[in-house]
PDB file of C-alpha atoms in Angstrom:
ATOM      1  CA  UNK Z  17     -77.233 -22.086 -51.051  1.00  0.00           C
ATOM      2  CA  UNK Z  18     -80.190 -19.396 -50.114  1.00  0.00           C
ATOM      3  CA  UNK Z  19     -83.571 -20.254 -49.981  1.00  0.00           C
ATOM      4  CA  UNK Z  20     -85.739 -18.479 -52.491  1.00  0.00           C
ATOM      5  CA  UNK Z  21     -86.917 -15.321 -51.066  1.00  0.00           C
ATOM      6  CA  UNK Z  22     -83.860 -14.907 -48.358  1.00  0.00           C
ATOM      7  CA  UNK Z  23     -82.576 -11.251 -48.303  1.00  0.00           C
ATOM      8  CA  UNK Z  24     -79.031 -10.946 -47.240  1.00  0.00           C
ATOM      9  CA  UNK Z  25     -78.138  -8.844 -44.468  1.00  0.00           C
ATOM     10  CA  UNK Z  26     -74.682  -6.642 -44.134  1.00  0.00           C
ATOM     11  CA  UNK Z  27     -73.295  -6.486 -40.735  1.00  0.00           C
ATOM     12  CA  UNK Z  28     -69.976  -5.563 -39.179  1.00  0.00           C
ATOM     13  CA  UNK Z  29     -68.217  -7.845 -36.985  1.00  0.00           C
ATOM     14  CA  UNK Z  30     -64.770  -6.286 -35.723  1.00  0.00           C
ATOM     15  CA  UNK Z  31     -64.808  -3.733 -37.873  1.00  0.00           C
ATOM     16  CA  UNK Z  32     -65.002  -6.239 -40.993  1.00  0.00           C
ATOM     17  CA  UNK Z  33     -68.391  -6.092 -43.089  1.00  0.00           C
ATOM     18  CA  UNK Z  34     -69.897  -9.375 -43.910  1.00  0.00           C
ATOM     19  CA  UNK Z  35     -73.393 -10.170 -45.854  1.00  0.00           C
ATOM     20  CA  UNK Z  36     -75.377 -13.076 -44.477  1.00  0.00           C
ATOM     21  CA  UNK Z  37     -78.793 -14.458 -44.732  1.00  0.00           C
ATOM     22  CA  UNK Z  38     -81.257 -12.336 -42.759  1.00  0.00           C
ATOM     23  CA  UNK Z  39     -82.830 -13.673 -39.654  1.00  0.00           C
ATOM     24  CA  UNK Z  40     -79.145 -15.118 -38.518  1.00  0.00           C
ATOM     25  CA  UNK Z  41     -78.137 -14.393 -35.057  1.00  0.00           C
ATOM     26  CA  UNK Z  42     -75.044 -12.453 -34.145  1.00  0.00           C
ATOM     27  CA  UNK Z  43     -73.562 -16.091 -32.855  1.00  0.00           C
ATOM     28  CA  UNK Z  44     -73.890 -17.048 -36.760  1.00  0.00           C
ATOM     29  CA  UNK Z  45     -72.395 -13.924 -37.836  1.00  0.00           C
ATOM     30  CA  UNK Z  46     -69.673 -14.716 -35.304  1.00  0.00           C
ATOM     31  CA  UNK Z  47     -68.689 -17.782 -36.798  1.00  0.00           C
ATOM     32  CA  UNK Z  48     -68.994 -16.233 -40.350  1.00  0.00           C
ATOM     33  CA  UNK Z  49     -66.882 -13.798 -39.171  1.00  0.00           C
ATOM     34  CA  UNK Z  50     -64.243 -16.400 -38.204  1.00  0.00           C
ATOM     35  CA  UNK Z  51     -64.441 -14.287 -34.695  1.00  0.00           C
ATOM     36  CA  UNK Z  52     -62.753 -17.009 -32.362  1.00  0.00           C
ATOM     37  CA  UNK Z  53     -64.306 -15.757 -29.322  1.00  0.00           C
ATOM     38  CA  UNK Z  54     -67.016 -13.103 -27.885  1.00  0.00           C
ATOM     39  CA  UNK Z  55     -65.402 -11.895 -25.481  1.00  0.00           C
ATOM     40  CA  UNK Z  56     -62.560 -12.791 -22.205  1.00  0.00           C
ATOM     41  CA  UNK Z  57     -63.508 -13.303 -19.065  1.00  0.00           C
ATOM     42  CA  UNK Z  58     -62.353 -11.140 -15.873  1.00  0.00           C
ATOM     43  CA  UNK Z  59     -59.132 -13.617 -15.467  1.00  0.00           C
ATOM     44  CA  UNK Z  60     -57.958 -13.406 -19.446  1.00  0.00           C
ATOM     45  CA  UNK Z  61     -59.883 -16.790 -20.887  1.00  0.00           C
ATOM     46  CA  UNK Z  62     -61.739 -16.439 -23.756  1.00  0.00           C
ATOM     47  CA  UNK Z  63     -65.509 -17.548 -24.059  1.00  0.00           C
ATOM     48  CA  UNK Z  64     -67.805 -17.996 -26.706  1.00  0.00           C
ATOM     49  CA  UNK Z  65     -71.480 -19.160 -27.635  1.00  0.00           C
ATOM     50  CA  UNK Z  66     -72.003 -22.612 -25.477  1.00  0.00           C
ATOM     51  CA  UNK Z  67     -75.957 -23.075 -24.774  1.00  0.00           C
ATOM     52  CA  UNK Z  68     -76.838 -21.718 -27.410  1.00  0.00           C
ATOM     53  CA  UNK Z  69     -80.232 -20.762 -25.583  1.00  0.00           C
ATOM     54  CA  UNK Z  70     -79.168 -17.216 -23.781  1.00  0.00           C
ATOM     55  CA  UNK Z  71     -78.690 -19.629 -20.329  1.00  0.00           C
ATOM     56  CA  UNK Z  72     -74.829 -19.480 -20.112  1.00  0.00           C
ATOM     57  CA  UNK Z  73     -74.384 -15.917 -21.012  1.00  0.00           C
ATOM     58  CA  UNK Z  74     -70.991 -16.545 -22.702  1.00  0.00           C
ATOM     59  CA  UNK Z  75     -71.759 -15.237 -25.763  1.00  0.00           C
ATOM     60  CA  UNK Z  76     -71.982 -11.490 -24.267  1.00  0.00           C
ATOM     61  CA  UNK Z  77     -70.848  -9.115 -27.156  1.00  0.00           C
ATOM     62  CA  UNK Z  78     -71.938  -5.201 -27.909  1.00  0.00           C
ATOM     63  CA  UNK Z  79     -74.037  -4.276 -30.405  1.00  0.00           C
ATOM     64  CA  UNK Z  80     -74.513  -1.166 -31.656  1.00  0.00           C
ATOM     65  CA  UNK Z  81     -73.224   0.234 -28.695  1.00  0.00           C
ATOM     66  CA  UNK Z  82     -75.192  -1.416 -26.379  1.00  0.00           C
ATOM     67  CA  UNK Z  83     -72.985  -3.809 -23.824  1.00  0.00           C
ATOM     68  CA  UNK Z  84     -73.745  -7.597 -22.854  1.00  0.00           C
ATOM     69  CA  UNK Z  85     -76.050  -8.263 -25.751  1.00  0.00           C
ATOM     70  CA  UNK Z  86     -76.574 -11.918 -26.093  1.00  0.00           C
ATOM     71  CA  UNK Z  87     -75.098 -13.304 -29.489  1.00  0.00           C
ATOM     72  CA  UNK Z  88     -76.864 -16.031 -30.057  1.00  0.00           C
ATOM     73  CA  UNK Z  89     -80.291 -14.624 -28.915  1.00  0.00           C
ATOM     74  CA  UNK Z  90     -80.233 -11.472 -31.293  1.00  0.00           C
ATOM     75  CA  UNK Z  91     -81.095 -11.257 -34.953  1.00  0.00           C
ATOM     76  CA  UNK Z  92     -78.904  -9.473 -37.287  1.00  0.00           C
ATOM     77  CA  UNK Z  93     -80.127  -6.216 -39.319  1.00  0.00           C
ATOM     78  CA  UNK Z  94     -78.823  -4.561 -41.958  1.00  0.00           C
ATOM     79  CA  UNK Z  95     -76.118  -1.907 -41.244  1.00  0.00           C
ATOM     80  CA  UNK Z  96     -75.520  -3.358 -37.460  1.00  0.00           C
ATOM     81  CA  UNK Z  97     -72.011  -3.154 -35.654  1.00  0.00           C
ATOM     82  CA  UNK Z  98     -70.944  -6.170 -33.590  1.00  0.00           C
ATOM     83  CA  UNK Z  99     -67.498  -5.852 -31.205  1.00  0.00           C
ATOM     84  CA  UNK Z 100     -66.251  -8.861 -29.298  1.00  0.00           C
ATOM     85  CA  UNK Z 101     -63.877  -7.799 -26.450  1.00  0.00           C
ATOM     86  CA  UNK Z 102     -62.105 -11.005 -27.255  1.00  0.00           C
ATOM     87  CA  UNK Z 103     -58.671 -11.724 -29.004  1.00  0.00           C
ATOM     88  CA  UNK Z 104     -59.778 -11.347 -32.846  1.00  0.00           C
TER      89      UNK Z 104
END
């Protein structure tokens, strides 16, 4: 349930739009999403969100065009695009 005051956000994930409560990170939105990974790494295995803390890096996605945007670091907006380069 939302918190009085909460505005929902709309964001796309994949090219599906989903509303969620503002000041989630992209990781949330992610999971939301049902996105089983961010992205693949260079020999084919898919990663996702680990640390949870931008250390690992595995949660790399693009947002809004921009490449290697940490999920889990980043605050969703309204009307933002998120691609995974992983299997969706």
């Amino acid at each position: 349930m939302r918190e009085a005051g909460t505005s929902l956000v709309r964001v796309t994930v994949n090219g599906d739009t989903i509303a969620l409560a503002g000041g989630a990170t992209v990781a949330a939105a992610l999971a939301i999403a049902g996105a089983r990974c961010s992205r693949t790494s260079v020999s084919g295995q898919p990663r996702a969100p680990l640390c949870g803390m931008g250390v690992c890096q595995e949660c790399r996605v693009t947002v809004d065009g921009r490449a290697h945007v940490l999920a889990c670091q980043t605050l969703c907006r309204e009307g933002q695009i998120i691609e995974t380069t992983g299997p969706r």
